[in-house]
Structure formats: structure tokens, C-alpha cells
Tab-separated table of C-alpha atoms in Angstrom:
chain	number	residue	atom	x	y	z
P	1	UNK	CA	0.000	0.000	0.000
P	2	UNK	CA	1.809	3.255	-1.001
P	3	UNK	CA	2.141	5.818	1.405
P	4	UNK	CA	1.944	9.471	0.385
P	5	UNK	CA	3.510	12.421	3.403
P	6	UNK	CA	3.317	15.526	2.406
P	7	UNK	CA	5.280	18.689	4.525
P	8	UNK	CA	5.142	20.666	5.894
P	9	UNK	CA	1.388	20.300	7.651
P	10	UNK	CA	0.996	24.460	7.062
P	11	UNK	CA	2.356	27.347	6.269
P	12	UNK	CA	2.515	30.882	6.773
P	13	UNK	CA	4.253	33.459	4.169
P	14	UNK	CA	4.080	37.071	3.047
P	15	UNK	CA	3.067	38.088	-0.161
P	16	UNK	CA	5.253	38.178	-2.753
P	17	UNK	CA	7.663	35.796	-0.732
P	18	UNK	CA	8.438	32.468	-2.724
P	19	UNK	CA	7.636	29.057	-0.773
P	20	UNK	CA	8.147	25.473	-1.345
P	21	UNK	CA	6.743	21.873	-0.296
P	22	UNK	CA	7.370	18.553	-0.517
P	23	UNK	CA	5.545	15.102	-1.477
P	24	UNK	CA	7.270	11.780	-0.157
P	25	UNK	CA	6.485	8.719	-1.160
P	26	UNK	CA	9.042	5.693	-0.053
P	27	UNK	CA	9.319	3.800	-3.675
P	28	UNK	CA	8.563	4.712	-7.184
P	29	UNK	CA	6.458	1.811	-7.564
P	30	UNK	CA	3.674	4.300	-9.593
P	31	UNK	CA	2.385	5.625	-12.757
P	32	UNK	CA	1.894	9.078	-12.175
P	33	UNK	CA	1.804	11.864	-9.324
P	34	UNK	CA	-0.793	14.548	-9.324
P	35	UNK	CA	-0.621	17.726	-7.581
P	36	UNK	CA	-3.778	19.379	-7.353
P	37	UNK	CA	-4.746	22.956	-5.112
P	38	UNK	CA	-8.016	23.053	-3.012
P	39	UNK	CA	-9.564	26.272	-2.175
P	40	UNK	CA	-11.844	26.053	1.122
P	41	UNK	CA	-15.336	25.497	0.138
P	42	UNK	CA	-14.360	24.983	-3.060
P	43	UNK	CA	-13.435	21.738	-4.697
P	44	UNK	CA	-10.126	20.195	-5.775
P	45	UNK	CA	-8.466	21.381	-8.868
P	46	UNK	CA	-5.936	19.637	-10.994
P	47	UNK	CA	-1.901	21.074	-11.249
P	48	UNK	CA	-0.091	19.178	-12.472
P	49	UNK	CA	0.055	15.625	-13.572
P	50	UNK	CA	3.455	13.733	-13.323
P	51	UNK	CA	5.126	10.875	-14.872
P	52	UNK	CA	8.346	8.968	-13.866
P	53	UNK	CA	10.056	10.099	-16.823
P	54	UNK	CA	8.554	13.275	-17.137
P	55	UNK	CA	10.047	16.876	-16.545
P	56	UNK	CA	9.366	19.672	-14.366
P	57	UNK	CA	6.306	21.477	-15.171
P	58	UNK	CA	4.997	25.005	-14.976
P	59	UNK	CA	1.876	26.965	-14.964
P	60	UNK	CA	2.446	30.880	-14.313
P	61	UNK	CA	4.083	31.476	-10.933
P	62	UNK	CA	3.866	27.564	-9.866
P	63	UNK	CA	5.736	24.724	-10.948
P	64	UNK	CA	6.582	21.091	-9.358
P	65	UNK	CA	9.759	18.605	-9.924
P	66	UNK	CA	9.649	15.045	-9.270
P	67	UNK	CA	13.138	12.810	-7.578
P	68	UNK	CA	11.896	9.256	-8.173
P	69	UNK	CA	15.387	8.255	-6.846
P	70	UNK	CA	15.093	10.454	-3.879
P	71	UNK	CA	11.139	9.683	-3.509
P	72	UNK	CA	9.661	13.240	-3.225
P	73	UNK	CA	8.408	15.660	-5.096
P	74	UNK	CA	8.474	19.549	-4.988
P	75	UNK	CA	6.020	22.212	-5.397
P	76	UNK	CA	7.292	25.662	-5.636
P	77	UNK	CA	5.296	29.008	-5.789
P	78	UNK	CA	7.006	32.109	-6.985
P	79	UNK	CA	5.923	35.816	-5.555
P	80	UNK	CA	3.618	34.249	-3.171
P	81	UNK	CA	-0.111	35.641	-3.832
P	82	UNK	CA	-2.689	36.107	-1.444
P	83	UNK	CA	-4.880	33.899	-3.773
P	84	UNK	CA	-2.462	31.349	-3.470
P	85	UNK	CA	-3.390	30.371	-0.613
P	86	UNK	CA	-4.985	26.781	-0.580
P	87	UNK	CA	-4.432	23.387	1.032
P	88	UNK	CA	-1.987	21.865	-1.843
P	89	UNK	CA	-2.318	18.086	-2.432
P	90	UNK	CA	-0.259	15.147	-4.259
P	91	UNK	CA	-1.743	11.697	-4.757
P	92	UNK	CA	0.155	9.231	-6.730
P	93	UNK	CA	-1.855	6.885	-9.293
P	94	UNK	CA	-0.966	3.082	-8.214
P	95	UNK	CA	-1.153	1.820	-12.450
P	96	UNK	CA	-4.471	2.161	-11.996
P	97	UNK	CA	-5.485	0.232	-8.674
P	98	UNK	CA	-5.639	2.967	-6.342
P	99	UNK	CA	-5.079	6.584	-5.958
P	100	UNK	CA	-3.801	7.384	-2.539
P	101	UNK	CA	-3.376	11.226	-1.597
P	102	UNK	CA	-1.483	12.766	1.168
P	103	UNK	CA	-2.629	14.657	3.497
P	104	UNK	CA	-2.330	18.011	2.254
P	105	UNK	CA	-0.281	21.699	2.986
P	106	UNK	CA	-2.489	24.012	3.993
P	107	UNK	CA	-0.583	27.389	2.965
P	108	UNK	CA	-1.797	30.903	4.182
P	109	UNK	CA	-0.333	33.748	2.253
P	110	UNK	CA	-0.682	37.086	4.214
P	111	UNK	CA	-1.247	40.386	2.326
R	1	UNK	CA	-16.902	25.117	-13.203
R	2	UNK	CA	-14.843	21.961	-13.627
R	3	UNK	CA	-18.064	20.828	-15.946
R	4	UNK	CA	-18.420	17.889	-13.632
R	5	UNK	CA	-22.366	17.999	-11.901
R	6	UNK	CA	-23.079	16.366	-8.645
R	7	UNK	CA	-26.757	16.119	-6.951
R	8	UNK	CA	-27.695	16.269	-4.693
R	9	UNK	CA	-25.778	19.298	-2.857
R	10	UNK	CA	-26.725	18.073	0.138
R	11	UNK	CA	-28.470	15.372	2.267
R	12	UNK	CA	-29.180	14.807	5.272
R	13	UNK	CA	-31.040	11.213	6.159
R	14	UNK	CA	-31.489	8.868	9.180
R	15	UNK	CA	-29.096	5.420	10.218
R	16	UNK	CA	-29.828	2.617	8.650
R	17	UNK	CA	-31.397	4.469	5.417
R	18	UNK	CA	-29.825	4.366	1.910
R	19	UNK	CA	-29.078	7.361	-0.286
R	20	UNK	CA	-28.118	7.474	-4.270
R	21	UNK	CA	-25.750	10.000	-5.220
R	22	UNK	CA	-25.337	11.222	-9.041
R	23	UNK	CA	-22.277	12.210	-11.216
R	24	UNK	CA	-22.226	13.561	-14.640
R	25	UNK	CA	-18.576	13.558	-15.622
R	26	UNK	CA	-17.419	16.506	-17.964
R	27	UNK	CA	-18.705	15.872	-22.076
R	28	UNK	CA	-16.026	13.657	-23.347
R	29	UNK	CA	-14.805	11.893	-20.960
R	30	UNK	CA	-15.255	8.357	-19.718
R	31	UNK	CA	-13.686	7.637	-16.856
R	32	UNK	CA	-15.170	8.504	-13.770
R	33	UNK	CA	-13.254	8.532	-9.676
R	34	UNK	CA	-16.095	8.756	-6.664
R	35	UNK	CA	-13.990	9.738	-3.711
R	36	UNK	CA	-14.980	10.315	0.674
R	37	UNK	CA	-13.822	13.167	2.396
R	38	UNK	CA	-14.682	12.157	6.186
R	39	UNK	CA	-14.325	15.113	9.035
R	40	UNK	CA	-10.812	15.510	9.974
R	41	UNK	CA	-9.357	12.959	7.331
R	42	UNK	CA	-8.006	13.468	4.017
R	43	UNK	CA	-9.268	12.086	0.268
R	44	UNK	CA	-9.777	8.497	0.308
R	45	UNK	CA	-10.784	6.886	-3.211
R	46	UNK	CA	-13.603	4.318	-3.089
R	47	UNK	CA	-14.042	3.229	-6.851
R	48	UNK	CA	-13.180	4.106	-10.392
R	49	UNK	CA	-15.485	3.308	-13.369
R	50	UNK	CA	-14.066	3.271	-16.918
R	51	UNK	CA	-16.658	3.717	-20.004
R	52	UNK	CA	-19.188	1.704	-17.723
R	53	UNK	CA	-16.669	-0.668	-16.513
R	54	UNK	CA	-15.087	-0.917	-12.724
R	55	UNK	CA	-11.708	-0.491	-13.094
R	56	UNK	CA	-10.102	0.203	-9.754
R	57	UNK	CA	-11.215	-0.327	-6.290
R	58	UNK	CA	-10.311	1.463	-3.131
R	59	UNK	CA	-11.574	2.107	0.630
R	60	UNK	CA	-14.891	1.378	-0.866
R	61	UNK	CA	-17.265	-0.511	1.846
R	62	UNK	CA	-19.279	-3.265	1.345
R	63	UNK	CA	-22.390	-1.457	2.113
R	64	UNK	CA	-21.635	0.759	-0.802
R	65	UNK	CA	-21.550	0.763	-4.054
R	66	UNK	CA	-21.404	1.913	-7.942
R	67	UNK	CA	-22.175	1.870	-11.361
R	68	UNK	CA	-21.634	3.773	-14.412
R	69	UNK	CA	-24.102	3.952	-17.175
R	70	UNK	CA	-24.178	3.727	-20.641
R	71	UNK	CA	-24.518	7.549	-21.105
R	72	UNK	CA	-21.822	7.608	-18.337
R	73	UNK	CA	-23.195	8.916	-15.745
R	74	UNK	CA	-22.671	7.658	-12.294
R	75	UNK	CA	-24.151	6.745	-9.286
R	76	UNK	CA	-22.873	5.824	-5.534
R	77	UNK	CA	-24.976	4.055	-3.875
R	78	UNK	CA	-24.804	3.993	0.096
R	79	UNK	CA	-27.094	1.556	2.147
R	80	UNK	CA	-27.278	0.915	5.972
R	81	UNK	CA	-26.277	4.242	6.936
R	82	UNK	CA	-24.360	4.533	9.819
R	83	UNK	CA	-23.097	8.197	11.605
R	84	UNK	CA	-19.438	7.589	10.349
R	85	UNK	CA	-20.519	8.375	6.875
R	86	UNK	CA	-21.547	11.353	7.434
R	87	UNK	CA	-18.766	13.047	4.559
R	88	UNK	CA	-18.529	15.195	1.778
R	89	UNK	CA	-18.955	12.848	-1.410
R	90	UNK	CA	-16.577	14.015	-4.636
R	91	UNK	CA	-16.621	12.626	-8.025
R	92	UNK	CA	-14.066	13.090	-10.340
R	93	UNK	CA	-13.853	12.346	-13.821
R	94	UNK	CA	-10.596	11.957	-16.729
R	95	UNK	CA	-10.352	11.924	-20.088
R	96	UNK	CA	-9.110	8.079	-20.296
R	97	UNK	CA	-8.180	5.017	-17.786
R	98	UNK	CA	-4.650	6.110	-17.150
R	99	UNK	CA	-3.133	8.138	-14.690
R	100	UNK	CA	-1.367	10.494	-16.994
R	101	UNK	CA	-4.928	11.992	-17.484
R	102	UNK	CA	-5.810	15.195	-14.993
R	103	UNK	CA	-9.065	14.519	-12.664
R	104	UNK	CA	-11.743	17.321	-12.703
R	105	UNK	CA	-13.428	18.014	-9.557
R	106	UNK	CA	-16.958	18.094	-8.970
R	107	UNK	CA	-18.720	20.689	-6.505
R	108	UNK	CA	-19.350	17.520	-4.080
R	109	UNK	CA	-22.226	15.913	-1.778
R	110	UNK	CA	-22.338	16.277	1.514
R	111	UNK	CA	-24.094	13.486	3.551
R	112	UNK	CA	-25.330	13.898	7.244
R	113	UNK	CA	-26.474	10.773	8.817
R	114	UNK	CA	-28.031	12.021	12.164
């Protein structure tokens, strides 16, 4: 059964300061990771999706690597918004048996 | 708008009861992800449906179960209530049966079991 950490548990920044966090996994025994961002009240939204070969990808201000050797991956946000803030989540696909997430970052960005 | 409908928004029923909840996944796609968010716990994924077949099973109970129709649609269907499933109910749907495909998000259903 994979196991998915994520850290850290929360975070506090300033605006426009850029933050990082990580997604652990202990093998690379997967298909893909996902990293998705979930507004409160809202519902999850897709990232990024992940493959073991893949590179690091990018959308505006955020982008995510992935270390299969190392077992983690980052997510980094550049010029921290307050809009950014959101509880960030991986979850790694299993080929297709079972999608196991972690249990989030919740990150607070202060104006 | 993710262009994946839930209903209900809400319910709220008695123990022992059972509820049917709906998922039209976005136009296009076929695969379809019903996932439990219980209080104080994180995403845990139940069962996956693939162009009307199950393709993946998770945390799912026996009480509960799921099926995806022809004009794939699905539905998640929860008998013998009990408090502890009280949860908000997502479904999720991809473009195809891998997991190189990005999930879109439903608005959810939240069950009360008093």
C-alpha cells in the first residue's frame, strides 16, 4: 500500500515571498503523481500531472519537480499571492489500482 | 466550473437508510473517480469506473456501491447508513483510464447521517 507524506502540515508566508513543499512517497512503484490545489469550500483542482520520466512542469508562478530516486516531489510558488493560498495536495496513481493522496499543505499567504 | 455535476448538494437522512448519489462527468470523458472526504481525514478513493466498466477499487465498503451507465453517468450508492458516513462525497472524472490523465473536480455531496 503506497504511502503518500506531504510537509510541511501548514504554512505561513508574506506576499510576494516564494515558498516550497514537498511530497514523499518511499518507492517509485507508480504511474503518475498529481498535484492538485483546493480552495476552502471549493473543490479540488488539478496542477499538475506527473510521470516517472517526465520533466518539471509550470503553470504561471507555480511549478513542481519530481526525484523518483530520492522519492519526493516539490512544489514551488514564486511571488507568493494572497490567492495562493490553498491546502496543496499530491496523490500518486498506483497503475491504476488505487489513488492514494497525502494529506495536504495548507498554505496561508498574508497580504 | 470543472463541468463535472453532482446532486444532490446536500443530504441529510437517518441510520440505517440508503441514499443514491449522481455524477455527470465533464462531455467527453469516460472515466469517472467517486472519492470520501470524512471530518478531519483526508481524500480516500472508493471506486473508479471506466466507459461503464469498474476499473479500480479502493476504501470502498461493502455497504456501498457503484455503477456507471451507458450515457456515463454515475451513481454511488450507500445503504445501511451509519453516523461515520456522514462526509462530503466528490466525483471526479478523466479523459481516459490512465493516470497520466488530470481529474476534474466536482462541486461535491455532503451526507449527514443524524
Amino acid at each position: 500500500i503506497l504511502n503518500v507524506e506531504q510537509s510541511p502540515q501548514s504554512l505561513h508566508v508574506q506576499e510576494g515571498d516564494s515558498t516550497n513543499f514537498t511530497c514523499s512517497f518511499p518507492s517509485s512503484n507508480f504511474y503518475a503523481l498529481h498535484w492538485y490545489r483546493w480552495e476552502t469550500a471549493k473543490s479540488p483542482e488539478a496542477l499538475f500531472v506527473m510521470t516517472l520520466n517526465g520533466d518539471e512542469k509550470k503553470k504561471g508562478r507555480i511549478s513542481a519537480t519530481l526525484n523518483t530516486k530520492e522519492g519526493y516531489s516539490y512544489l514551488y510558488i514564486k511571488g507568493s499571492q494572497p490567492e495562493d493560498s490553498a491546502t496543496y495536495l499530491c496523490a500518486l496513481d498506483n497503475y491504476g489500482q488505487n489513488f492514494v493522496f497525502g494529506p495536504g499543505t495548507r498554505l496561508s499567504v498574508l497580504p | 466550473d470543472s463541468g463535472v455535476t453532482q446532486t444532490p448538494k446536500h443530504l441529510i437522512t437517518a441510520t440505517g437508510q440508503r441514499v443514491t448519489l449522481r455524477c455527470s462527468p465533464r462531455s467527453g470523458d469516460l472515466s469517472v473517480y467517486w472519492y470520501q472526504q470524512s471530518l478531519d481525514q483526508g481524500l480516500q478513493f472508493l471506486i473508479q469506473y471506466y466507459n461503464g466498466e469498474e476499473r479500480a477499487k479502493g476504501n470502498i465498503l461493502e455497504r456501498f456501491s457503484a455503477q456507471q451507465f451507458p450515457d456515463l453517468h454515475s451513481e454511488l450508492n450507500l445503504s445501511s447508513l451509519e453516523l461515520g458516513d456522514s462526509a462530503l462525497y466528490f466525483c471526479a472524472s478523466s479523459l481516459g483510464l490512465a493516470g497520466v490523465y488530470k481529474q476534474y473536480f466536482g462541486p461535491g455531496t455532503r451526507l449527514t447521517v443524524t
